[in-house]
Amino acid sequence: MNARRRDGLLRQRDFRLLWAGETTSRFGSNITGVAMPLVAVVTLDASTFWVSALAAAAWLPWLFLGLPAGAWVDRLPRRPLMVACNAGSLVLLLSVPAAAWLDVLTMTQLLVVSLLTGVANVFFSIAYRVYVPFVVPREHLTEANAKLQGSESAAQLAGLGGGGVLAGAFGAVNGLLADAATFLVSTLCLLGIRGKEPAPERPERPQALRKDVAEGLRHTVRDPYLRVLTTYGTVTNLLLTGYQAILTVFLVRELHVGEATVGWLLAGSSVGGLLGAVVATPMARRFGTARGMLLCKFATAPFGLLIPLAEPGWRVVLLPVGGAVLALGVVSANVIQGAFRQQYCPPQLLGRVTASVSVANFGAIPVGSLLGGVLGGVLGLRPALWLLTAGLAVSSALLLAGPLRARRDLPTEPPTQPPAPAPTRPPVPLPTRPPAESTEPGDAPEPADSPDPADRRALRYAVPEQG
């Protein structure tokens, strides 16, 4: 136990494998994040709208598959599901360079590959978030999320830069081979985990899939913390992906940046994400998880306004600086929120709650991507960037609409249904009543101090105040 406390998760082999596999996969995905739009822009000469549609296709499956996927994840073993998703993505990505070598690559194929890998990502992402608490002890969840988010940002930094270098040296199409290879590495790491995952809990009388979905959705909507965080995440993802969908086009056609430089400029934005993962835990300890998250969001969102100020020449650096500060706020908050959901949500509902939150958050991404493309085509690229980053600057105010503003820390225990409320005063003997008036169940009146329905809801989600 003392060794575990000293060295944390680094002594745990299963976590190291999970961490290495996910980091490698994220590295490859970020290479594709540069290579795929460059294939569309440079190889196929696609318009701004079609480039944004390509970005939207990867996230569209969250809208129509996210909720049932959460229910399926709660019913299925997670590790075999993740392995199957990796294998499918590997084959799909290999099809793009194969088609390019045969000179039959089309925009339609790019859209289909992006859509189907998005389907695999839906199931993998939900299963992965549910699987982490089975690999990592509860007391290490915050540390685990900080490491995972930190390595994700490092992989984004290396992947975006590496994607630009690969695209410049070997062509954007060949850069997709690197992503395919990382799915193979991720699969091998998952298969190397020794710990046995407990079988998913199955109710004695299984209910219909739609009822499982409704239960997770209802829990998310009714919980005051999950509700406000989900609403905020949806709005910010809409705006973030709106400007990111047209960023590559803006760099190539407005700032006249080369393919390799595109990757490095986008990678510069990821430096902030790496820093955000490092500072998240110290900030949560210093200011509290709720206040630390609010501070990160309010302090970083206005820096997005630097992005549309970028110009050819030295002012191009304003784009990665603005993106880096935005990424710092996003990643630091994600570290805190990830640990919060894994501790706070009832385990048997975690997959469905994760899916409900993800559908709202990730479902906004294809809408935001298309919105960015439409605004870029109608208003022009720079005015569209101004509009979207200005929205980000004021979006943090949504976090003040819930209980976060009154707390230092987020709750760390799942909400539980309390027993029937006990009287707060010493019991008073009830007067004797005729048997006819008291033998029927449900006829006895509630105590005078019984809470009204609104108070019962408050008790349902009551948590101990922390620090």
Short mmCIF file of C-alpha atoms in Angstrom, two decimals:
data_model
loop_
_atom_site.label_atom_id
_atom_site.label_comp_id
_atom_site.label_asym_id
_atom_site.label_seq_id
_atom_site.Cartn_x
_atom_site.Cartn_y
_atom_site.Cartn_z
CA MET A 1 0.00 0.00 0.00
CA ASN A 2 2.84 2.41 0.84
CA ALA A 3 4.53 1.70 -2.49
CA ARG A 4 1.28 2.31 -4.29
CA ARG A 5 0.88 5.65 -2.54
CA ARG A 6 4.44 6.68 -3.36
CA ASP A 7 4.43 5.71 -7.00
CA GLY A 8 0.73 5.94 -7.75
CA LEU A 9 -0.43 4.30 -10.92
CA LEU A 10 3.01 3.83 -12.46
CA ARG A 11 3.44 0.57 -10.51
CA GLN A 12 0.22 -0.87 -11.90
CA ARG A 13 0.88 -2.88 -15.06
CA ASP A 14 -2.71 -2.92 -16.31
CA PHE A 15 -3.00 0.84 -16.11
CA ARG A 16 0.33 1.28 -17.90
CA LEU A 17 -0.94 -0.87 -20.77
CA LEU A 18 -4.27 0.94 -20.92
CA TRP A 19 -2.48 4.29 -20.82
CA ALA A 20 0.06 3.31 -23.50
CA GLY A 21 -2.60 1.89 -25.82
CA GLU A 22 -4.87 4.90 -25.56
CA THR A 23 -2.00 7.37 -25.95
CA THR A 24 -0.77 5.59 -29.09
CA SER A 25 -4.28 5.52 -30.54
CA ARG A 26 -4.75 9.23 -29.82
CA PHE A 27 -1.43 9.96 -31.52
CA GLY A 28 -2.64 8.24 -34.68
CA SER A 29 -6.07 9.87 -34.55
CA ASN A 30 -4.45 13.30 -34.48
CA ILE A 31 -2.31 12.43 -37.49
CA THR A 32 -5.60 11.64 -39.24
CA GLY A 33 -7.04 14.91 -37.94
CA VAL A 34 -4.46 16.71 -40.10
CA ALA A 35 -4.17 14.21 -42.95
CA MET A 36 -7.86 13.66 -43.73
CA PRO A 37 -8.78 17.33 -44.34
CA LEU A 38 -5.54 17.80 -46.27
CA VAL A 39 -6.47 14.86 -48.50
CA ALA A 40 -9.78 16.59 -49.18
CA VAL A 41 -8.28 20.06 -49.72
CA VAL A 42 -5.05 19.22 -51.59
CA THR A 43 -5.70 15.85 -53.28
CA LEU A 44 -9.42 16.18 -54.09
CA ASP A 45 -9.66 20.03 -54.16
CA ALA A 46 -12.79 19.96 -51.95
CA SER A 47 -14.74 23.11 -51.09
CA THR A 48 -14.95 24.61 -47.59
CA PHE A 49 -18.38 23.05 -47.09
CA TRP A 50 -17.22 19.53 -48.00
CA VAL A 51 -14.20 19.80 -45.71
CA SER A 52 -16.50 20.77 -42.83
CA ALA A 53 -18.89 17.95 -43.82
CA LEU A 54 -15.97 15.52 -43.56
CA ALA A 55 -15.29 16.72 -40.02
CA ALA A 56 -19.01 16.42 -39.21
CA ALA A 57 -19.26 12.85 -40.53
CA ALA A 58 -16.84 11.56 -37.88
CA TRP A 59 -19.10 12.82 -35.09
CA LEU A 60 -22.54 12.33 -36.64
CA PRO A 61 -22.94 8.77 -35.23
CA TRP A 62 -23.18 10.23 -31.72
CA LEU A 63 -26.55 11.73 -32.64
CA PHE A 64 -28.25 8.51 -33.74
CA LEU A 65 -26.20 5.83 -31.94
CA GLY A 66 -24.92 7.40 -28.73
CA LEU A 67 -27.86 6.65 -26.42
CA PRO A 68 -28.43 3.00 -27.40
CA ALA A 69 -24.65 2.47 -27.42
CA GLY A 70 -24.56 3.46 -23.74
CA ALA A 71 -27.20 0.85 -22.91
CA TRP A 72 -25.32 -1.82 -24.90
CA VAL A 73 -22.04 -0.96 -23.16
CA ASP A 74 -23.75 -1.47 -19.78
CA ARG A 75 -24.78 -4.96 -20.98
CA LEU A 76 -21.57 -6.12 -22.74
CA PRO A 77 -17.98 -6.88 -21.66
CA ARG A 78 -16.07 -3.67 -22.41
CA ARG A 79 -12.60 -4.91 -23.39
CA PRO A 80 -13.72 -7.26 -26.23
CA LEU A 81 -15.95 -4.46 -27.50
CA MET A 82 -13.01 -2.03 -27.61
CA VAL A 83 -10.84 -4.59 -29.43
CA ALA A 84 -13.53 -5.07 -32.08
CA CYS A 85 -13.83 -1.30 -32.58
CA ASN A 86 -10.06 -0.99 -33.05
CA ALA A 87 -10.01 -3.78 -35.65
CA GLY A 88 -12.82 -2.18 -37.65
CA SER A 89 -11.16 1.24 -37.65
CA LEU A 90 -7.85 -0.25 -38.79
CA VAL A 91 -9.43 -1.85 -41.87
CA LEU A 92 -11.40 1.28 -42.76
CA LEU A 93 -8.35 3.56 -42.61
CA LEU A 94 -6.26 1.19 -44.74
CA SER A 95 -8.88 1.45 -47.48
CA VAL A 96 -8.07 5.13 -48.13
CA PRO A 97 -4.40 4.78 -49.18
CA ALA A 98 -5.32 1.58 -51.04
CA ALA A 99 -7.92 3.50 -53.09
CA ALA A 100 -5.46 6.36 -53.67
CA TRP A 101 -2.81 3.97 -54.98
CA LEU A 102 -5.41 2.52 -57.38
CA ASP A 103 -6.43 6.08 -58.38
CA VAL A 104 -10.08 5.51 -57.39
CA LEU A 105 -10.25 7.65 -54.25
CA THR A 106 -13.30 9.92 -54.05
CA MET A 107 -14.83 12.36 -51.58
CA THR A 108 -17.66 9.87 -51.08
CA GLN A 109 -15.22 7.24 -49.81
CA LEU A 110 -13.64 9.74 -47.41
CA LEU A 111 -17.07 10.59 -46.02
CA VAL A 112 -18.02 6.90 -45.61
CA VAL A 113 -14.72 6.06 -43.89
CA SER A 114 -15.10 9.05 -41.59
CA LEU A 115 -18.69 8.06 -40.75
CA LEU A 116 -17.94 4.38 -40.03
CA THR A 117 -14.83 5.08 -37.96
CA GLY A 118 -17.07 7.51 -36.07
CA VAL A 119 -19.45 4.63 -35.30
CA ALA A 120 -16.55 2.59 -33.91
CA ASN A 121 -15.42 5.61 -31.89
CA VAL A 122 -18.87 5.94 -30.26
CA PHE A 123 -18.72 2.43 -28.82
CA PHE A 124 -15.01 2.60 -27.98
CA SER A 125 -15.24 5.96 -26.18
CA ILE A 126 -18.16 4.95 -23.97
CA ALA A 127 -16.68 1.53 -23.18
CA TYR A 128 -13.29 3.08 -22.43
CA ARG A 129 -14.68 5.58 -19.90
CA VAL A 130 -16.64 2.82 -18.17
CA TYR A 131 -13.64 0.47 -18.22
CA VAL A 132 -11.21 2.86 -16.50
CA PRO A 133 -12.77 2.50 -12.99
CA PHE A 134 -12.35 -1.30 -13.25
CA VAL A 135 -8.61 -0.93 -13.93
CA VAL A 136 -7.91 1.99 -11.59
CA PRO A 137 -8.70 2.00 -7.84
CA ARG A 138 -11.21 4.65 -6.81
CA GLU A 139 -8.66 6.70 -4.87
CA HIS A 140 -6.49 7.03 -8.00
CA LEU A 141 -9.19 8.11 -10.47
CA THR A 142 -8.23 11.80 -10.44
CA GLU A 143 -4.57 10.91 -10.99
CA ALA A 144 -5.57 8.49 -13.77
CA ASN A 145 -7.67 11.08 -15.56
CA ALA A 146 -4.89 13.66 -15.27
CA LYS A 147 -2.39 11.20 -16.80
CA LEU A 148 -4.79 10.17 -19.56
CA GLN A 149 -5.68 13.77 -20.40
CA GLY A 150 -2.03 14.82 -20.24
CA SER A 151 -0.88 12.06 -22.56
CA GLU A 152 -3.83 12.80 -24.84
CA SER A 153 -2.63 16.39 -25.14
CA ALA A 154 0.96 15.23 -25.69
CA ALA A 155 -0.27 12.82 -28.37
CA GLN A 156 -2.23 15.64 -29.94
CA LEU A 157 0.86 17.85 -29.94
CA ALA A 158 3.01 15.12 -31.51
CA GLY A 159 0.24 13.81 -33.78
CA LEU A 160 -0.72 17.14 -35.30
CA GLY A 161 2.90 18.10 -35.83
CA GLY A 162 3.76 14.61 -37.08
CA GLY A 163 0.74 14.62 -39.36
CA GLY A 164 1.96 17.82 -40.99
CA VAL A 165 5.48 16.44 -41.40
CA LEU A 166 4.22 13.15 -42.85
CA ALA A 167 1.87 14.99 -45.20
CA GLY A 168 4.68 17.25 -46.38
CA ALA A 169 7.19 14.41 -46.79
CA PHE A 170 5.09 11.47 -48.04
CA GLY A 171 1.70 12.95 -48.92
CA ALA A 172 -1.43 13.32 -46.80
CA VAL A 173 -2.89 9.99 -47.96
CA ASN A 174 0.09 8.00 -46.67
CA GLY A 175 -0.19 9.69 -43.29
CA LEU A 176 -3.32 7.59 -42.67
CA LEU A 177 -1.14 4.46 -42.57
CA ALA A 178 0.35 5.70 -39.30
CA ASP A 179 -3.11 5.94 -37.71
CA ALA A 180 -3.95 2.40 -38.86
CA ALA A 181 -0.76 1.14 -37.20
CA THR A 182 -1.65 2.81 -33.90
CA PHE A 183 -4.98 0.94 -33.76
CA LEU A 184 -2.97 -2.30 -33.93
CA VAL A 185 -0.75 -1.18 -31.03
CA SER A 186 -3.80 -0.16 -28.98
CA THR A 187 -5.38 -3.58 -29.56
CA LEU A 188 -2.25 -5.43 -28.43
CA CYS A 189 -2.12 -3.31 -25.25
CA LEU A 190 -5.76 -4.09 -24.44
CA LEU A 191 -5.18 -7.81 -24.96
CA GLY A 192 -2.20 -7.65 -22.58
CA ILE A 193 -4.25 -6.45 -19.59
CA ARG A 194 -4.39 -9.26 -17.03
CA GLY A 195 -7.08 -8.01 -14.68
CA LYS A 196 -10.48 -9.61 -15.17
CA GLU A 197 -13.34 -7.26 -15.75
CA PRO A 198 -16.42 -8.12 -13.66
CA ALA A 199 -19.38 -9.26 -15.69
CA PRO A 200 -21.85 -6.41 -16.29
CA GLU A 201 -24.71 -6.37 -13.77
CA ARG A 202 -27.86 -7.91 -15.21
CA PRO A 203 -31.25 -7.27 -13.64
CA GLU A 204 -33.35 -10.30 -12.72
CA ARG A 205 -35.95 -9.14 -15.23
CA PRO A 206 -34.16 -7.48 -18.18
CA GLN A 207 -36.02 -4.46 -19.48
CA ALA A 208 -36.32 -3.23 -23.02
CA LEU A 209 -33.39 -1.32 -24.48
CA ARG A 210 -35.43 1.87 -24.76
CA LYS A 211 -36.19 1.72 -21.03
CA ASP A 212 -32.48 1.35 -20.25
CA VAL A 213 -31.77 4.35 -22.47
CA ALA A 214 -34.55 6.38 -20.85
CA GLU A 215 -33.26 5.57 -17.36
CA GLY A 216 -29.79 6.93 -18.11
CA LEU A 217 -31.16 9.98 -19.90
CA ARG A 218 -33.60 10.71 -17.06
CA HIS A 219 -30.84 10.50 -14.45
CA THR A 220 -28.66 12.92 -16.43
CA VAL A 221 -31.43 15.45 -17.01
CA ARG A 222 -32.68 15.44 -13.41
CA ASP A 223 -29.31 15.68 -11.70
CA PRO A 224 -28.44 19.37 -11.18
CA TYR A 225 -24.67 18.88 -11.61
CA LEU A 226 -24.80 16.64 -14.66
CA ARG A 227 -27.44 18.85 -16.27
CA VAL A 228 -25.49 22.12 -16.11
CA LEU A 229 -22.16 20.52 -17.11
CA THR A 230 -23.79 18.77 -20.06
CA THR A 231 -25.49 21.95 -21.26
CA TYR A 232 -22.26 23.90 -21.07
CA GLY A 233 -20.29 21.16 -22.83
CA THR A 234 -22.82 21.04 -25.66
CA VAL A 235 -22.67 24.78 -26.32
CA THR A 236 -18.88 25.00 -26.15
CA ASN A 237 -18.40 21.96 -28.41
CA LEU A 238 -20.72 23.56 -30.96
CA LEU A 239 -18.56 26.68 -31.01
CA LEU A 240 -15.17 24.95 -30.70
CA THR A 241 -15.76 22.57 -33.58
CA GLY A 242 -17.36 25.35 -35.62
CA TYR A 243 -14.10 27.27 -35.74
CA GLN A 244 -11.89 24.15 -35.87
CA ALA A 245 -13.73 22.82 -38.94
CA ILE A 246 -12.62 25.81 -41.01
CA LEU A 247 -9.21 26.32 -39.41
CA THR A 248 -7.27 24.22 -41.94
CA VAL A 249 -8.93 26.07 -44.84
CA PHE A 250 -8.20 29.40 -43.12
CA LEU A 251 -4.51 28.50 -42.73
CA VAL A 252 -4.07 27.28 -46.31
CA ARG A 253 -6.17 29.80 -48.23
CA GLU A 254 -6.08 32.96 -46.08
CA LEU A 255 -2.71 32.73 -44.33
CA HIS A 256 -0.99 30.84 -47.21
CA VAL A 257 0.60 28.26 -44.91
CA GLY A 258 2.23 25.09 -46.29
CA GLU A 259 1.08 21.55 -45.46
CA ALA A 260 3.84 20.78 -42.94
CA THR A 261 3.43 24.16 -41.23
CA VAL A 262 -0.32 23.56 -40.84
CA GLY A 263 0.42 20.58 -38.62
CA TRP A 264 2.91 22.46 -36.46
CA LEU A 265 0.61 25.45 -35.99
CA LEU A 266 -2.24 23.18 -34.95
CA ALA A 267 0.16 21.28 -32.69
CA GLY A 268 1.08 24.56 -30.99
CA SER A 269 -2.47 24.79 -29.73
CA SER A 270 -2.07 21.41 -28.05
CA VAL A 271 0.69 22.69 -25.77
CA GLY A 272 -2.02 24.32 -23.69
CA GLY A 273 -3.81 21.00 -23.32
CA LEU A 274 -0.65 19.39 -21.97
CA LEU A 275 -0.26 22.21 -19.46
CA GLY A 276 -3.93 21.95 -18.53
CA ALA A 277 -3.52 18.30 -17.57
CA VAL A 278 -0.53 19.20 -15.39
CA VAL A 279 -2.22 22.06 -13.51
CA ALA A 280 -5.68 20.49 -13.11
CA THR A 281 -4.94 18.49 -9.96
CA PRO A 282 -2.99 21.26 -8.13
CA MET A 283 -5.73 23.76 -8.98
CA ALA A 284 -8.43 21.41 -7.72
CA ARG A 285 -6.54 20.99 -4.43
CA ARG A 286 -5.85 24.70 -4.04
CA PHE A 287 -9.25 26.13 -5.00
CA GLY A 288 -11.55 23.10 -4.88
CA THR A 289 -12.81 21.07 -7.82
CA ALA A 290 -15.84 23.27 -8.53
CA ARG A 291 -14.08 26.63 -8.10
CA GLY A 292 -10.95 25.45 -9.89
CA MET A 293 -13.00 24.39 -12.90
CA LEU A 294 -14.85 27.72 -12.99
CA LEU A 295 -11.57 29.63 -12.73
CA CYS A 296 -10.07 27.68 -15.65
CA LYS A 297 -13.06 28.32 -17.86
CA PHE A 298 -13.57 32.02 -17.14
CA ALA A 299 -9.86 32.86 -17.35
CA THR A 300 -9.12 31.08 -20.64
CA ALA A 301 -12.20 31.42 -22.89
CA PRO A 302 -11.59 35.08 -23.97
CA PHE A 303 -8.17 34.17 -25.42
CA GLY A 304 -9.94 32.49 -28.35
CA LEU A 305 -10.39 35.98 -29.79
CA LEU A 306 -6.69 35.95 -30.72
CA ILE A 307 -7.37 33.32 -33.43
CA PRO A 308 -9.13 35.55 -36.00
CA LEU A 309 -6.45 38.22 -35.42
CA ALA A 310 -3.85 35.98 -37.12
CA GLU A 311 -2.30 37.33 -40.34
CA PRO A 312 0.45 36.18 -42.73
CA GLY A 313 3.86 36.85 -41.23
CA TRP A 314 4.70 36.98 -37.54
CA ARG A 315 1.06 37.51 -36.51
CA VAL A 316 0.33 33.92 -37.51
CA VAL A 317 1.56 32.94 -34.02
CA LEU A 318 -1.58 34.50 -32.52
CA LEU A 319 -3.53 31.48 -33.78
CA PRO A 320 -1.62 28.80 -31.82
CA VAL A 321 -1.38 31.08 -28.76
CA GLY A 322 -5.14 31.61 -28.64
CA GLY A 323 -5.77 27.91 -29.28
CA ALA A 324 -3.26 26.89 -26.60
CA VAL A 325 -4.93 28.95 -23.87
CA LEU A 326 -8.35 27.63 -24.91
CA ALA A 327 -7.00 24.07 -24.76
CA LEU A 328 -5.59 24.69 -21.28
CA GLY A 329 -9.06 25.53 -19.97
CA VAL A 330 -10.78 22.67 -21.79
CA VAL A 331 -8.36 19.94 -20.71
CA SER A 332 -8.03 21.04 -17.08
CA ALA A 333 -11.82 21.04 -16.76
CA ASN A 334 -12.04 17.64 -18.49
CA VAL A 335 -9.67 16.12 -15.93
CA ILE A 336 -11.86 17.35 -13.07
CA GLN A 337 -15.14 16.40 -14.75
CA GLY A 338 -13.92 12.94 -15.74
CA ALA A 339 -13.07 11.96 -12.17
CA PHE A 340 -16.28 13.58 -10.93
CA ARG A 341 -18.55 11.49 -13.20
CA GLN A 342 -16.72 8.23 -12.51
CA GLN A 343 -17.10 8.72 -8.74
CA TYR A 344 -20.49 10.42 -8.65
CA CYS A 345 -22.58 8.31 -11.04
CA PRO A 346 -24.04 4.99 -9.80
CA PRO A 347 -21.84 2.21 -11.32
CA GLN A 348 -24.78 0.39 -12.92
CA LEU A 349 -25.74 3.60 -14.74
CA LEU A 350 -22.27 4.85 -15.66
CA GLY A 351 -22.37 3.65 -19.27
CA ARG A 352 -25.79 5.17 -19.92
CA VAL A 353 -24.99 8.44 -18.15
CA THR A 354 -21.69 8.66 -20.05
CA ALA A 355 -23.60 8.06 -23.28
CA SER A 356 -26.24 10.67 -22.44
CA VAL A 357 -23.58 13.29 -21.69
CA SER A 358 -21.55 12.28 -24.75
CA VAL A 359 -24.53 12.38 -27.10
CA ALA A 360 -25.26 15.95 -26.08
CA ASN A 361 -21.59 17.02 -26.11
CA PHE A 362 -20.37 15.08 -29.14
CA GLY A 363 -23.67 15.37 -30.97
CA ALA A 364 -23.01 19.10 -31.12
CA ILE A 365 -19.78 18.49 -33.03
CA PRO A 366 -21.23 17.61 -36.46
CA VAL A 367 -23.71 20.47 -36.11
CA GLY A 368 -20.86 22.82 -35.16
CA SER A 369 -18.71 21.58 -38.05
CA LEU A 370 -21.49 22.21 -40.56
CA LEU A 371 -22.24 25.56 -38.90
CA GLY A 372 -18.60 26.58 -39.32
CA GLY A 373 -18.69 25.55 -42.98
CA VAL A 374 -21.90 27.46 -43.66
CA LEU A 375 -20.71 30.58 -41.83
CA GLY A 376 -17.34 30.39 -43.59
CA GLY A 377 -19.04 30.17 -46.96
CA VAL A 378 -21.63 32.91 -46.32
CA LEU A 379 -19.69 35.42 -44.18
CA GLY A 380 -16.12 34.54 -45.11
CA LEU A 381 -13.57 32.62 -43.06
CA ARG A 382 -12.33 35.44 -40.83
CA PRO A 383 -15.79 36.89 -39.92
CA ALA A 384 -16.97 33.34 -39.12
CA LEU A 385 -13.99 32.87 -36.78
CA TRP A 386 -14.79 36.17 -35.04
CA LEU A 387 -18.40 35.13 -34.46
CA LEU A 388 -17.57 31.65 -33.13
CA THR A 389 -14.71 32.69 -30.83
CA ALA A 390 -16.80 35.57 -29.43
CA GLY A 391 -19.45 33.01 -28.50
CA LEU A 392 -16.80 30.98 -26.68
CA ALA A 393 -15.69 34.05 -24.74
CA VAL A 394 -19.12 34.44 -23.10
CA SER A 395 -20.22 30.78 -22.93
CA SER A 396 -18.70 30.16 -19.47
CA ALA A 397 -21.58 32.14 -17.93
CA LEU A 398 -23.73 29.01 -18.43
CA LEU A 399 -21.86 27.31 -15.57
CA LEU A 400 -23.33 29.83 -13.13
CA ALA A 401 -26.87 28.58 -13.81
CA GLY A 402 -26.52 25.56 -11.50
CA PRO A 403 -25.22 24.65 -8.04
CA LEU A 404 -21.54 24.99 -9.01
CA ARG A 405 -21.34 28.67 -8.12
CA ALA A 406 -22.19 27.96 -4.46
CA ARG A 407 -19.73 25.11 -3.91
CA ARG A 408 -16.02 24.78 -3.36
CA ASP A 409 -15.92 21.12 -4.42
CA LEU A 410 -17.96 18.83 -6.63
CA PRO A 411 -19.60 15.88 -4.82
CA THR A 412 -17.63 12.61 -4.82
CA GLU A 413 -20.31 10.07 -3.95
CA PRO A 414 -23.22 8.80 -6.05
CA PRO A 415 -26.59 10.22 -5.07
CA THR A 416 -28.56 7.68 -3.05
CA GLN A 417 -32.23 7.40 -2.28
CA PRO A 418 -32.62 8.20 1.43
CA PRO A 419 -34.96 6.21 3.66
CA ALA A 420 -38.37 7.55 4.52
CA PRO A 421 -37.91 10.93 6.20
CA ALA A 422 -37.89 10.76 9.97
CA PRO A 423 -39.56 13.45 12.08
CA THR A 424 -37.16 16.13 13.27
CA ARG A 425 -39.05 16.51 16.57
CA PRO A 426 -39.53 13.86 19.26
CA PRO A 427 -42.40 11.57 18.26
CA VAL A 428 -45.77 12.57 19.63
CA PRO A 429 -48.31 9.82 20.41
CA LEU A 430 -51.03 9.80 17.79
CA PRO A 431 -54.64 9.89 18.91
CA THR A 432 -56.53 6.65 18.72
CA ARG A 433 -58.65 6.34 15.57
CA PRO A 434 -61.37 3.94 14.63
CA PRO A 435 -60.03 0.86 12.86
CA ALA A 436 -61.98 1.70 9.69
CA GLU A 437 -59.92 4.84 9.19
CA SER A 438 -56.47 3.30 9.64
CA THR A 439 -56.44 -0.25 8.32
CA GLU A 440 -56.19 0.66 4.62
CA PRO A 441 -52.61 1.22 3.50
CA GLY A 442 -52.02 4.64 2.04
CA ASP A 443 -54.86 6.29 4.03
CA ALA A 444 -52.66 7.51 6.88
CA PRO A 445 -51.69 11.18 6.39
CA GLU A 446 -48.05 12.19 6.05
CA PRO A 447 -46.33 13.75 9.07
CA ALA A 448 -46.72 17.50 9.30
CA ASP A 449 -43.03 18.07 8.58
CA SER A 450 -42.90 15.73 5.56
CA PRO A 451 -41.14 17.45 2.68
CA ASP A 452 -43.01 18.44 -0.45
CA PRO A 453 -42.03 16.84 -3.78
CA ALA A 454 -39.43 19.53 -4.48
CA ASP A 455 -37.81 18.87 -1.10
CA ARG A 456 -37.75 15.15 -1.83
CA ARG A 457 -35.81 15.86 -5.02
CA ALA A 458 -33.34 17.89 -2.99
CA LEU A 459 -32.89 14.98 -0.59
CA ARG A 460 -32.44 12.59 -3.50
CA TYR A 461 -29.34 14.46 -4.59
CA ALA A 462 -28.19 15.67 -1.18
CA VAL A 463 -24.46 15.30 -0.71
CA PRO A 464 -22.19 16.25 2.18
CA GLU A 465 -20.69 19.71 1.87
CA GLN A 466 -16.92 19.49 1.39
CA GLY A 467 -14.22 21.74 2.68
#
